[in-house]
Coordinates of N, CA and C in Angstrom, one line a residue:
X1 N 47.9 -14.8 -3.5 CA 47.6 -13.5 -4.2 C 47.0 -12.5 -3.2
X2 N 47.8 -11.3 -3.0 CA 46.9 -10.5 -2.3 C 45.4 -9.9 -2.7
X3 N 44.8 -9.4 -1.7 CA 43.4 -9.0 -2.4 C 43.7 -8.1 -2.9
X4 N 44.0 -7.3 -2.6 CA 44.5 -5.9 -3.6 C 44.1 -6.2 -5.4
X5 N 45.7 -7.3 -5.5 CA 46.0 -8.1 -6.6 C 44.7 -8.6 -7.3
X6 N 44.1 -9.2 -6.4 CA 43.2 -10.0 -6.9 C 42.0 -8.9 -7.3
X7 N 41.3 -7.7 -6.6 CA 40.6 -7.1 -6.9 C 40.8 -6.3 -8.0
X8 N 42.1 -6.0 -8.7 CA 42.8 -5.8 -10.0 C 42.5 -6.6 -10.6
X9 N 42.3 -8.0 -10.8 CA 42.5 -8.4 -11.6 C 40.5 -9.0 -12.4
X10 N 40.1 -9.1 -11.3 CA 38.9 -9.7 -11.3 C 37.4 -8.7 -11.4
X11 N 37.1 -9.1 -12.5 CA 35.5 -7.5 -12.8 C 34.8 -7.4 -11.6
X12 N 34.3 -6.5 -11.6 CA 33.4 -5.8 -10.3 C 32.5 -7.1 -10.6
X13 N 32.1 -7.5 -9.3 CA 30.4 -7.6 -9.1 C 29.6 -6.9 -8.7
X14 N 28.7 -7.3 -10.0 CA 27.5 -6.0 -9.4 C 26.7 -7.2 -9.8
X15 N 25.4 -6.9 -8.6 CA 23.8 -7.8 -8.5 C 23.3 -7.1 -9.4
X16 N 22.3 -7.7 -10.1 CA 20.6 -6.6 -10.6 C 20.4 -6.4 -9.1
X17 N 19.2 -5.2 -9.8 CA 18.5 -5.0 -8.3 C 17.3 -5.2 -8.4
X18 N 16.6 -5.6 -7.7 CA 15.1 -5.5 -7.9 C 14.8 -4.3 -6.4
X19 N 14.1 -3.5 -7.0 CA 13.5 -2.2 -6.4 C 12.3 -2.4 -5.7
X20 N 12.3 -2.5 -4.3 CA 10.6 -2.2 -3.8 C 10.2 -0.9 -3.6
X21 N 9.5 -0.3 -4.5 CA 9.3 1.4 -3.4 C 7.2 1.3 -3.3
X22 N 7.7 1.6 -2.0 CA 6.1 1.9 -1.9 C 5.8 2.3 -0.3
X23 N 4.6 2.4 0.5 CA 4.4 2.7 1.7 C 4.9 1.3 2.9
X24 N 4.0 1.3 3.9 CA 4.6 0.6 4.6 C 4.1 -0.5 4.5
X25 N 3.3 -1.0 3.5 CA 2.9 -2.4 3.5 C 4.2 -3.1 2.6
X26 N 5.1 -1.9 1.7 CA 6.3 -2.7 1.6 C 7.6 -2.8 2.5
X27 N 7.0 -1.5 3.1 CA 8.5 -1.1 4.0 C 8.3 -2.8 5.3
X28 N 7.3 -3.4 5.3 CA 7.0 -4.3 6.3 C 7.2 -5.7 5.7
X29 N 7.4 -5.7 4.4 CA 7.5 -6.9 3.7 C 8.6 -7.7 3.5
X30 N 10.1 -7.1 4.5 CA 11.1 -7.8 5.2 C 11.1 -8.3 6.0
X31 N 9.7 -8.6 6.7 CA 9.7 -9.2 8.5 C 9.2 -11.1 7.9
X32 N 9.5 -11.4 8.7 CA 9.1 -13.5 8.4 C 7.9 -13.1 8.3
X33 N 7.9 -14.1 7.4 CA 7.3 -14.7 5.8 C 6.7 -13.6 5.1
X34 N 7.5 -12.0 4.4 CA 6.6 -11.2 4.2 C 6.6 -11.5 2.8
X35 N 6.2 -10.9 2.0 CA 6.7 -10.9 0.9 C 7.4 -10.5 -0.4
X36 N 7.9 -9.6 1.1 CA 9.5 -8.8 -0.3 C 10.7 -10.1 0.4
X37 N 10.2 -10.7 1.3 CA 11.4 -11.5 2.3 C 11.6 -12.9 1.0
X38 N 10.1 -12.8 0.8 CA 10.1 -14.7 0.0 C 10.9 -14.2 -1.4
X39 N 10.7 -12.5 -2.3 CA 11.1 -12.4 -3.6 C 13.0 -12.7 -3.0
X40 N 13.3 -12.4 -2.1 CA 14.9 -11.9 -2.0 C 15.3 -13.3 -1.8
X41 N 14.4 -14.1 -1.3 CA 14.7 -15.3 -1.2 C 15.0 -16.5 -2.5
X42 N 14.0 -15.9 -2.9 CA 13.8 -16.6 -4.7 C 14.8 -16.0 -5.4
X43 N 15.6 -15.0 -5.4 CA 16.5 -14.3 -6.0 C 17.5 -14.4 -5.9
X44 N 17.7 -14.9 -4.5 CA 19.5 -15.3 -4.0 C 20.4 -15.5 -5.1
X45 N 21.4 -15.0 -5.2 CA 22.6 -15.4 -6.4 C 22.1 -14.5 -7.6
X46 N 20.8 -14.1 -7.7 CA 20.5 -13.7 -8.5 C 20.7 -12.1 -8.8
X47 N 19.6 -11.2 -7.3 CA 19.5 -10.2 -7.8 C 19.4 -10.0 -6.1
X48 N 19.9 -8.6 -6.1 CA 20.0 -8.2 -4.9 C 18.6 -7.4 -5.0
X49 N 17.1 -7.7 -3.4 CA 16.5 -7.5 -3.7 C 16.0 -5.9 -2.7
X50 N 16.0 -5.0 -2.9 CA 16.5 -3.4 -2.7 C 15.5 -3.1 -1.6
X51 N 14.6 -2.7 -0.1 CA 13.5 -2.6 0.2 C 13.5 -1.3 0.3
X52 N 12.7 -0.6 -0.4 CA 12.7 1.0 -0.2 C 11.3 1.6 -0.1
X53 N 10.5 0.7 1.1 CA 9.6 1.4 1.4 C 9.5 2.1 2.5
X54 N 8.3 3.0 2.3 CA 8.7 4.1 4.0 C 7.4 3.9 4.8
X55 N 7.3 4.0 5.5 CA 5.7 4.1 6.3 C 4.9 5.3 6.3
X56 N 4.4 4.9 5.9 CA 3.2 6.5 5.9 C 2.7 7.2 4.7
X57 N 3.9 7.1 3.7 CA 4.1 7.8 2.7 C 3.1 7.4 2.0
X58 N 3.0 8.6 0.5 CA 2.1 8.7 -0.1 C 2.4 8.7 -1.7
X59 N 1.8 9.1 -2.7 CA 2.8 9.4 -3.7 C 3.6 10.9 -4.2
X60 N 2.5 11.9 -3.4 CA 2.9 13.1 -3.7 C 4.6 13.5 -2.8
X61 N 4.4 12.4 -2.0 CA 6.2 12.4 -1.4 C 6.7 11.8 -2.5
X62 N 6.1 10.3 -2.7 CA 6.9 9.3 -3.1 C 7.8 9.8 -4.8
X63 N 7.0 10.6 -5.5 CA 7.5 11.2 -6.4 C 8.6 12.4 -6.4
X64 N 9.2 12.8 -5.2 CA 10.0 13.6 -4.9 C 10.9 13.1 -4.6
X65 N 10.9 11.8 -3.8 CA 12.3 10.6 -3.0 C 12.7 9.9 -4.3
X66 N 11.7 9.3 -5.6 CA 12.3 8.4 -6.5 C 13.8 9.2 -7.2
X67 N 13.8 10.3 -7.7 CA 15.2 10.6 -8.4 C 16.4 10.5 -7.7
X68 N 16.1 10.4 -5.8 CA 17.1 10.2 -5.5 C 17.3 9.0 -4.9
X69 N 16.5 8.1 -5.2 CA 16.9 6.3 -5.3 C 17.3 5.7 -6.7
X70 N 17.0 6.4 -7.4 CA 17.7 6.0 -9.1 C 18.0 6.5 -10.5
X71 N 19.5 7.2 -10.2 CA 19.5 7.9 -11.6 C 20.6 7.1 -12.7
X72 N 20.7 7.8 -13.6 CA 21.7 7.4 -15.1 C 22.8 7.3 -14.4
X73 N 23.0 7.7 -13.6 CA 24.5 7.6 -12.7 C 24.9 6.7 -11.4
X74 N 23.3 6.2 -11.0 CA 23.8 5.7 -9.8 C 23.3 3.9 -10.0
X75 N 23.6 3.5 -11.6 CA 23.2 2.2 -11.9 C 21.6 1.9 -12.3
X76 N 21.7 2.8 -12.9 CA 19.9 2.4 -13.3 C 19.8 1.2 -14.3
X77 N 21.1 0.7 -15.0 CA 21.4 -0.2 -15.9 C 21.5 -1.6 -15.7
X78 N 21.0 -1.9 -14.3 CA 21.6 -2.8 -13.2 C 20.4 -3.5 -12.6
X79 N 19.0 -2.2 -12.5 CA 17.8 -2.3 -12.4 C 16.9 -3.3 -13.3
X80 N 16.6 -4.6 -12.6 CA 16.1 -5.7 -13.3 C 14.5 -5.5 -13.3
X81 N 14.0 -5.1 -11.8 CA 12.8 -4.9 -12.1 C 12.4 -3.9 -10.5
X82 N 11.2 -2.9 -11.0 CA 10.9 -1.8 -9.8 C 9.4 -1.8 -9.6
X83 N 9.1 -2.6 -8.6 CA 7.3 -1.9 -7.8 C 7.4 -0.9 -7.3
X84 N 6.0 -0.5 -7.6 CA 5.5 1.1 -7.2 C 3.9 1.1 -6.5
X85 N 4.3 0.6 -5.3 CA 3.2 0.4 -4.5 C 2.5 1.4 -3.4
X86 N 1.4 2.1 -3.9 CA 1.3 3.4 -3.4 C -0.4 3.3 -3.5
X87 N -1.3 4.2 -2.4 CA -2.6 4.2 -2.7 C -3.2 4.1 -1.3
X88 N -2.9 3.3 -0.7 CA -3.5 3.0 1.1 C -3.4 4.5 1.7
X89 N -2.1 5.0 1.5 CA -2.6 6.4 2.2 C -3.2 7.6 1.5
X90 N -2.9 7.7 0.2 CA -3.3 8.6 -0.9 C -4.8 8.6 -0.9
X91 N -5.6 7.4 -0.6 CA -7.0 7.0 -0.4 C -7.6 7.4 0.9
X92 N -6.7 8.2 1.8 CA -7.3 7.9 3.3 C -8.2 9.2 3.2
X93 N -9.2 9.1 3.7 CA -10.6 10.7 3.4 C -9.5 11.8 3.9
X94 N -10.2 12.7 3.1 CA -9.4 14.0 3.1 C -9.8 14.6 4.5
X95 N -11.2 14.9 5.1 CA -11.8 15.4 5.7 C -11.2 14.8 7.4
X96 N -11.1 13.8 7.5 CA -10.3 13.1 8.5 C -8.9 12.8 8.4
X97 N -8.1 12.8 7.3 CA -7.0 12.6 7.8 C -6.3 13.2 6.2
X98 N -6.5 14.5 6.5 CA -5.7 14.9 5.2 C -4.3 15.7 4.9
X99 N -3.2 15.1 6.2 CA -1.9 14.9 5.6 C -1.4 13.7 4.6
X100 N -2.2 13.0 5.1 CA -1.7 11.4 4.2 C -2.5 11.5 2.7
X101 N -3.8 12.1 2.9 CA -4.9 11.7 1.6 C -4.0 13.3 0.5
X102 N -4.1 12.0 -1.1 CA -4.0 12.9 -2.0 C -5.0 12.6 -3.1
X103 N -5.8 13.7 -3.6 CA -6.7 13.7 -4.4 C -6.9 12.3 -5.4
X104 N -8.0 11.8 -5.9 CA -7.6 10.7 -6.9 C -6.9 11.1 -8.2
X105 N -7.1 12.5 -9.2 CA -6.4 12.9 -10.2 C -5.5 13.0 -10.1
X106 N -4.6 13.6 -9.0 CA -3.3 14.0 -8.6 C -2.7 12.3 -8.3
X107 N -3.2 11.2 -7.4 CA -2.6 10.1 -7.9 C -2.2 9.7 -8.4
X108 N -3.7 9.4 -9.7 CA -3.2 9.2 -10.7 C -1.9 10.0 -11.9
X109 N -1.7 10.9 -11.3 CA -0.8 11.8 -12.2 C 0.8 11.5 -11.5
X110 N 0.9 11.3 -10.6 CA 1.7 10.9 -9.3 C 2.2 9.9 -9.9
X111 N 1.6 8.7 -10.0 CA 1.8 8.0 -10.4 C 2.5 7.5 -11.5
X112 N 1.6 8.1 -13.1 CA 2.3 8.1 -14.1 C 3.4 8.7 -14.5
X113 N 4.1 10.1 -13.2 CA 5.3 10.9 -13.2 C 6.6 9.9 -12.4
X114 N 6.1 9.1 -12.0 CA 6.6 8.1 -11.7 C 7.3 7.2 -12.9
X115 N 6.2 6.6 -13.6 CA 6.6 5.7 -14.2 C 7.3 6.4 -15.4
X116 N 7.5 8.0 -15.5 CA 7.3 8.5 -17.1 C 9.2 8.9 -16.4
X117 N 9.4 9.0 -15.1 CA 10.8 9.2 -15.2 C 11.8 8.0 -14.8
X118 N 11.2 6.6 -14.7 CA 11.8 5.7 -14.7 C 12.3 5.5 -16.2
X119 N 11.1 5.5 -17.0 CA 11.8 5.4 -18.6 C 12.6 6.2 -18.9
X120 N 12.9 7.7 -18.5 CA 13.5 9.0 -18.8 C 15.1 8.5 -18.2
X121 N 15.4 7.5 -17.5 CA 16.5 6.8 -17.0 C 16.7 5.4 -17.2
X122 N 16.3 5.3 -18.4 CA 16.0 4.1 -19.4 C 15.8 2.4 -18.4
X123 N 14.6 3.1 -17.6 CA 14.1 1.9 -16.8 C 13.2 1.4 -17.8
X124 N 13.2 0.4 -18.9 CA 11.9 0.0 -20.1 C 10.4 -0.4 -18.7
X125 N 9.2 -0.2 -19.7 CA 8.3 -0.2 -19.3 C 7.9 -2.3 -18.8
X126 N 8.4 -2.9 -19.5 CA 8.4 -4.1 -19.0 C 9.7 -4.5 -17.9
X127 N 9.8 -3.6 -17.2 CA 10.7 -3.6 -16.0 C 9.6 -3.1 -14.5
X128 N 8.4 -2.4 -14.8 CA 7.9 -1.9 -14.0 C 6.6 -2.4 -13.8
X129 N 6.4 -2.5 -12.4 CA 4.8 -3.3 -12.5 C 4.4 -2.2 -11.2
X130 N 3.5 -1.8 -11.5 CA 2.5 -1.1 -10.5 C 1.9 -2.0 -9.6
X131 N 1.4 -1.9 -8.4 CA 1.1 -2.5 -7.6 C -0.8 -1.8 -7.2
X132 N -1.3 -2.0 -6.8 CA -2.7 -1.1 -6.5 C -2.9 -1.5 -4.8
X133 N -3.3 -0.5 -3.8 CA -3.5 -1.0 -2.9 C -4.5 -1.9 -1.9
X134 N -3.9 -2.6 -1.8 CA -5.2 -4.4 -1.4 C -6.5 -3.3 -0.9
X135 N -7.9 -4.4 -0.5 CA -8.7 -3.7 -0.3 C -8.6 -3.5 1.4
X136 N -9.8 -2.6 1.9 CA -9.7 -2.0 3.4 C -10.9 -3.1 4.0
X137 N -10.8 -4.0 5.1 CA -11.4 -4.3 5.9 C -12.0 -3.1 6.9
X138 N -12.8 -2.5 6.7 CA -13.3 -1.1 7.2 C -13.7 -1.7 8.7
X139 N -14.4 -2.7 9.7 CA -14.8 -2.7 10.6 C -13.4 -3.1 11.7
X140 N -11.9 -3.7 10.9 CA -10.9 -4.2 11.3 C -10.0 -2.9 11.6
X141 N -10.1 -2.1 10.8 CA -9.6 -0.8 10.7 C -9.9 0.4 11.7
X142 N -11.7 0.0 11.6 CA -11.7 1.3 12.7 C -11.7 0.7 14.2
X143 N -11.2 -0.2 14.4 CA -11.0 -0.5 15.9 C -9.4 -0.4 16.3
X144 N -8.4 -0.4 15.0 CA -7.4 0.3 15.2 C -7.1 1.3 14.8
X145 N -8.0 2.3 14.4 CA -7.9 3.5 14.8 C -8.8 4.3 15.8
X146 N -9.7 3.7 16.3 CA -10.4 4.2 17.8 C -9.3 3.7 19.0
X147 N -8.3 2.6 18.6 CA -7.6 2.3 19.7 C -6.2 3.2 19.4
X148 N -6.0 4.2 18.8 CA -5.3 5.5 18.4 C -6.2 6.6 19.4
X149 N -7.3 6.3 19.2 CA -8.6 8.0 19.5 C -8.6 8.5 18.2
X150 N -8.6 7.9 17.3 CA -9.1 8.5 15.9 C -10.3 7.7 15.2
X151 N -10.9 8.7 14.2 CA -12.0 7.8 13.8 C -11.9 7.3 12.6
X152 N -12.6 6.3 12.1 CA -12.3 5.2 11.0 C -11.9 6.7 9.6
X153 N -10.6 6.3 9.3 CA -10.4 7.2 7.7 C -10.4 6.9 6.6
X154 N -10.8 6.0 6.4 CA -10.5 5.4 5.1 C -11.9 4.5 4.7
X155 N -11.9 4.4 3.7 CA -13.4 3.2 3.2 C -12.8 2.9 1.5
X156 N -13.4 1.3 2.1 CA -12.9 0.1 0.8 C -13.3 0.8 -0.4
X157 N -14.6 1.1 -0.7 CA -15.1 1.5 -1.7 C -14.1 3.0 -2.3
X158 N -13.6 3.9 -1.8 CA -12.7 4.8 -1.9 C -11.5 4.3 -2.3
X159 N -10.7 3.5 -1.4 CA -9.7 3.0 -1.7 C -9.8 1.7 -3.3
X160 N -11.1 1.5 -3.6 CA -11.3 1.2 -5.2 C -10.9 1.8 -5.9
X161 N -11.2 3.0 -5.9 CA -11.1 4.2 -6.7 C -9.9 4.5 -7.0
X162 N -9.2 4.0 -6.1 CA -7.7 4.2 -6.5 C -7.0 3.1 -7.2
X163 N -7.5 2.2 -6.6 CA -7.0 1.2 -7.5 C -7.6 1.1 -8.8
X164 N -8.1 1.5 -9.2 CA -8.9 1.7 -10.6 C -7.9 2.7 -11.1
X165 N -7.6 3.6 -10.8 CA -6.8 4.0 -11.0 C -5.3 4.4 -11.3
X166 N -4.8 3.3 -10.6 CA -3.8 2.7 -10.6 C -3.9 1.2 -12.0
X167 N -4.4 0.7 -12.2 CA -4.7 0.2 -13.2 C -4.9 0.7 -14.6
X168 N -5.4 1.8 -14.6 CA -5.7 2.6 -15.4 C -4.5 3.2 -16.0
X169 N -3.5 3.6 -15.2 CA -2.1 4.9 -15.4 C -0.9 3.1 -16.0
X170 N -1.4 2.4 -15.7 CA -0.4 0.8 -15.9 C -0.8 0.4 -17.5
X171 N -2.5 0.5 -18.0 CA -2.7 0.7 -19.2 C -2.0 1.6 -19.8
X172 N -2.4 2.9 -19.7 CA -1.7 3.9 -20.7 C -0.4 4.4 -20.6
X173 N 0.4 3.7 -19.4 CA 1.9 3.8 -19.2 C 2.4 2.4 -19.9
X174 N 1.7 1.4 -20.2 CA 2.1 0.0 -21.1 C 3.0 -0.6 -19.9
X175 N 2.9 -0.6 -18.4 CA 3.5 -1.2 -17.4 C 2.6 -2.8 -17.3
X176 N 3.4 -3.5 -16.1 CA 2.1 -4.4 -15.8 C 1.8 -4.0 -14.5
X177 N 0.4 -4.6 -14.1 CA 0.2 -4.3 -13.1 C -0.6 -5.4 -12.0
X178 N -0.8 -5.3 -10.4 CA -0.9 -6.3 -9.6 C -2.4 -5.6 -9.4
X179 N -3.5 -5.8 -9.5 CA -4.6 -5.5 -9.3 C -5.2 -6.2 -7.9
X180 N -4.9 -5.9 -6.9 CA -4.7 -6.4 -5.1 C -5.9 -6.1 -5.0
X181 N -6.4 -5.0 -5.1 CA -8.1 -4.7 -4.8 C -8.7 -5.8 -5.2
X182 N -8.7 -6.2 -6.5 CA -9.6 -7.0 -7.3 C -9.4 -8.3 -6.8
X183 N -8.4 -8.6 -6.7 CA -7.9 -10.2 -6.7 C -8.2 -10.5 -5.4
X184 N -7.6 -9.8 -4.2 CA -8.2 -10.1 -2.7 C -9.8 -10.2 -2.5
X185 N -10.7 -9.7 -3.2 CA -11.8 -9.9 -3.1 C -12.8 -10.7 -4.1
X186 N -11.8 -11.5 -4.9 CA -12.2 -12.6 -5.6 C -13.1 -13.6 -4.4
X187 N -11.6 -13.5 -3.4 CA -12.4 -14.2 -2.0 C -13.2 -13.7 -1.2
X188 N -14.5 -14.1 -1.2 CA -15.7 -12.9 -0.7 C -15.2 -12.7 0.9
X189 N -14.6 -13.4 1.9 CA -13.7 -12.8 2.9 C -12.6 -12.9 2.6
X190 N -11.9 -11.7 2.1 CA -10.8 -11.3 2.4 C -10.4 -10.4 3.3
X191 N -10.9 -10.5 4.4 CA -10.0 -9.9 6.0 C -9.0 -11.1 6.2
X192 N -9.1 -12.1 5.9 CA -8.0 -12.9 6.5 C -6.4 -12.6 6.1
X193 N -6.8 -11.9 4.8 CA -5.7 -11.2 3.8 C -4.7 -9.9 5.0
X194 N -5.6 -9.6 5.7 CA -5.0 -8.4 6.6 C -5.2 -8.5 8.0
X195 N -4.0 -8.1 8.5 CA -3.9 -8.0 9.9 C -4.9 -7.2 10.6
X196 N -4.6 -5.9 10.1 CA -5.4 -4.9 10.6 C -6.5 -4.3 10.0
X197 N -6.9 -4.9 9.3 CA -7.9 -4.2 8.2 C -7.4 -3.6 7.3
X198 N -6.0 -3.1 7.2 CA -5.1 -2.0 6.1 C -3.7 -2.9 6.1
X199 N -3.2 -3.4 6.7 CA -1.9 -4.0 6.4 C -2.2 -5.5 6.6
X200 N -1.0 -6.3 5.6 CA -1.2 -7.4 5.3 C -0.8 -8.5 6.2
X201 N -1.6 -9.4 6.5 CA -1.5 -10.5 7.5 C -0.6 -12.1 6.8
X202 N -0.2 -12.9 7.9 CA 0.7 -13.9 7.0 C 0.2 -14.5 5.8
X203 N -1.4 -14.5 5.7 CA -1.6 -15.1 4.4 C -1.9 -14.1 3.0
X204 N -1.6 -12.7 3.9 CA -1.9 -12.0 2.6 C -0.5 -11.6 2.1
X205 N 0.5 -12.1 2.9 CA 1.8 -11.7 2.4 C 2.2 -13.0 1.5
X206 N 1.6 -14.4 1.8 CA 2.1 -14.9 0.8 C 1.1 -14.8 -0.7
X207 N 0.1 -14.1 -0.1 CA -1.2 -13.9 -1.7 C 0.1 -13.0 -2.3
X208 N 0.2 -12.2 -1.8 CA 1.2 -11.0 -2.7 C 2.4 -11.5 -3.3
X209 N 3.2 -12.7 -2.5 CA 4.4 -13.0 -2.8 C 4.4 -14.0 -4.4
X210 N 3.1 -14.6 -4.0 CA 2.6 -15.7 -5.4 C 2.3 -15.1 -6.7
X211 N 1.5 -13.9 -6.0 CA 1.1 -13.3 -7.6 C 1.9 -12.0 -7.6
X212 N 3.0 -11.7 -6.9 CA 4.1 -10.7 -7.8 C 5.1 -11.6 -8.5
X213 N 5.8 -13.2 -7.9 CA 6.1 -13.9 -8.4 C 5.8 -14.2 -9.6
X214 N 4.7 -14.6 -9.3 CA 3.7 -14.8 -11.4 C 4.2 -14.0 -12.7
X215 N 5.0 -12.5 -11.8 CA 4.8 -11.7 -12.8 C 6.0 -11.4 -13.5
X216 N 7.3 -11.8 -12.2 CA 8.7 -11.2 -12.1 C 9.6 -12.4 -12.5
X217 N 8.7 -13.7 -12.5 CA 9.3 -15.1 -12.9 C 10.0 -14.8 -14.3
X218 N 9.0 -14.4 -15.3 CA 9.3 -14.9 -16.6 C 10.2 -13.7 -16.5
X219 N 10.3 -12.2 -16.3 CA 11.4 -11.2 -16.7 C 12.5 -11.5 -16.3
X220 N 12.4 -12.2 -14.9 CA 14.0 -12.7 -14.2 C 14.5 -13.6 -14.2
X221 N 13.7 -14.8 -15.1 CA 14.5 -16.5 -15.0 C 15.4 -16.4 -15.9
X222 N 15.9 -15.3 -16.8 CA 16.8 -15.7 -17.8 C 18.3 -15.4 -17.5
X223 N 18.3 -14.3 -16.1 CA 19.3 -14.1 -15.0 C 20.2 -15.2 -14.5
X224 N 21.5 -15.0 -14.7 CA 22.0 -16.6 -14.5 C 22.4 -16.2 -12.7
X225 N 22.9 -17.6 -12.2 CA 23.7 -17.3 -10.7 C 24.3 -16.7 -10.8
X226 N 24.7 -15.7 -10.2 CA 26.4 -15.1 -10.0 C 27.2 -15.8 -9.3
X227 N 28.9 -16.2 -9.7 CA 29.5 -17.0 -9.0 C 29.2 -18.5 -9.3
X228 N 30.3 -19.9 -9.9 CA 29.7 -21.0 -9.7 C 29.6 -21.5 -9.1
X229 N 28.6 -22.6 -9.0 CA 28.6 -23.8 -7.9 C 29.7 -24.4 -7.2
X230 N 29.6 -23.9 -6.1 CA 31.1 -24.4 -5.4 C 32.1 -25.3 -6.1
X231 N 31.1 -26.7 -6.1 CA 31.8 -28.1 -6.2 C 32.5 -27.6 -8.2
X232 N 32.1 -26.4 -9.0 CA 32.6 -26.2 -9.9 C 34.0 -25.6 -10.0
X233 N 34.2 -25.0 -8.7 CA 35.0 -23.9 -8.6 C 36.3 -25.0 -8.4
X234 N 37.3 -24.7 -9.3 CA 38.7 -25.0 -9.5 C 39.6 -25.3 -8.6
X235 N 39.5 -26.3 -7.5 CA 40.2 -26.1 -6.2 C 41.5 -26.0 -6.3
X236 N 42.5 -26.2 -7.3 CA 43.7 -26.3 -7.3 C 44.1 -24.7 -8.2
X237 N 42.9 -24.5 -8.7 CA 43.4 -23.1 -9.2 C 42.3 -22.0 -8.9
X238 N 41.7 -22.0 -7.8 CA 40.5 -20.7 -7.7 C 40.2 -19.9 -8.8
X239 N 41.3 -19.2 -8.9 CA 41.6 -18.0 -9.6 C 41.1 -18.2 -10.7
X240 N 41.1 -19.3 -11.7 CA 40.8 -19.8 -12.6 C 38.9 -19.4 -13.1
X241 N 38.2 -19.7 -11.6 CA 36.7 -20.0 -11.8 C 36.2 -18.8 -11.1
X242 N 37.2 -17.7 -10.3 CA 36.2 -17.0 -9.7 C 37.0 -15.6 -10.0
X243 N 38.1 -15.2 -10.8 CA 38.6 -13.5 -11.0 C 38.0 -13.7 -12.6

């Protein structure tokens, strides 16, 4: 049968997607053992898993990039589940580094314009989990930013405030949410969690990968394989098990 023929004959495949958007602690969560690498892994056959984080970014961008990563038209129907991982730069002090820092109200508002036009593209609220960003090892931090010639910009206790925040906009938006601030410092040292004081080190990529797992398990296990198990597939008639 030619392919042609065969692509006549046989329905599109389309994957779910699962959506990462957030800064660069997800845009980094493709490198070995991160933990957008372990979700795509756990997903295989399942869901094609999307990485759409940027480095740097913040949400007052990040809410201007979303409409053009997912509208009514470009498969939003397809979308199994979307993180919105934002806050590490939106927290960084204004006074020292305020291209990246956006106010905490505007965040929070950032945020919920976020989640308020995923549903407007009939993304349901149990599709979206907010993320909050992990806490700041402040003395890890400012030795890679004096090894820039910049001075420490950011502080844990600030970057709370965001995550509180972020928690906050997950309540009143009925999302779920990954509360990283809180849960990393369950362990009274959590620098082991981060590389640098601000991005996540091997064991904080698998903290992340376990407990966004926890969350995306029950929404996605009811997703079958796509394609059968080889040894199922019809050897005398392909066509049979796979158009």
């Amino acid at each position: 049968m030619a392919l042609a023929e065969a692509g006549a004959r046989g329905r599109l495949l389309r994957w779910p997607r699962v959506l990462l958007f957030g800064d660069s602690i997800t845009e980094y969560s493709f490198q070995e053992n991160g933990w957008g690498a372990y979700l795509a892994e756990r997903l295989v056959r399942k869901c094609d898993v999307v990485n759409r984080g940027i480095s740097g970014y913040n949400t007052r961008w990040a809410k201007l990039i979303l409409p053009r990563l997912i509208t009514e038209n470009t498969g939003a129907d397809s979308i199994a589940a979307v993180t919105i991982f934002f806050g590490a730069n939106d927290s960084a002090l204004k006074e020292l580094n305020p291209k990246q820092h956006v106010p905490l109200e505007e965040y929070a508002a950032n945020l919920k314009s976020m989640v308020q036009y995923l549903k407007s593209v009939d993304i349901t609220a149990d599709k979206i989990i907010l993320i909050t960003p992990p806490p700041l090892q402040e003395s890890a931090w400012e030795k890679a930013c004096l090894a820039k010639g910049d001075k420490l910009n950011r502080c844990n206790a600030t970057t709370g405030q965001y995550a509180q925040a972020c928690v906050q906009v997950a309540k009143e938006c009925g999302t779920d949410v990954l509360d990283l601030w809180s849960l990393m410092q369950k362990n009274q040292d959590f620098s082991s969690y981060l590389s640098d004081g601000l991005h996540l080190s091997a064991k904080g990529n698998s903290f992340v990968a376990a407990q966004l797992w926890s969350r995306l398990e029950h929404k996605l296990s009811a997703l079958p394989s796509l394609l059968p198990y080889w040894r199922d597939v019809d050897h005398t008639n392909p066509e049979a098990s796979l158009l």
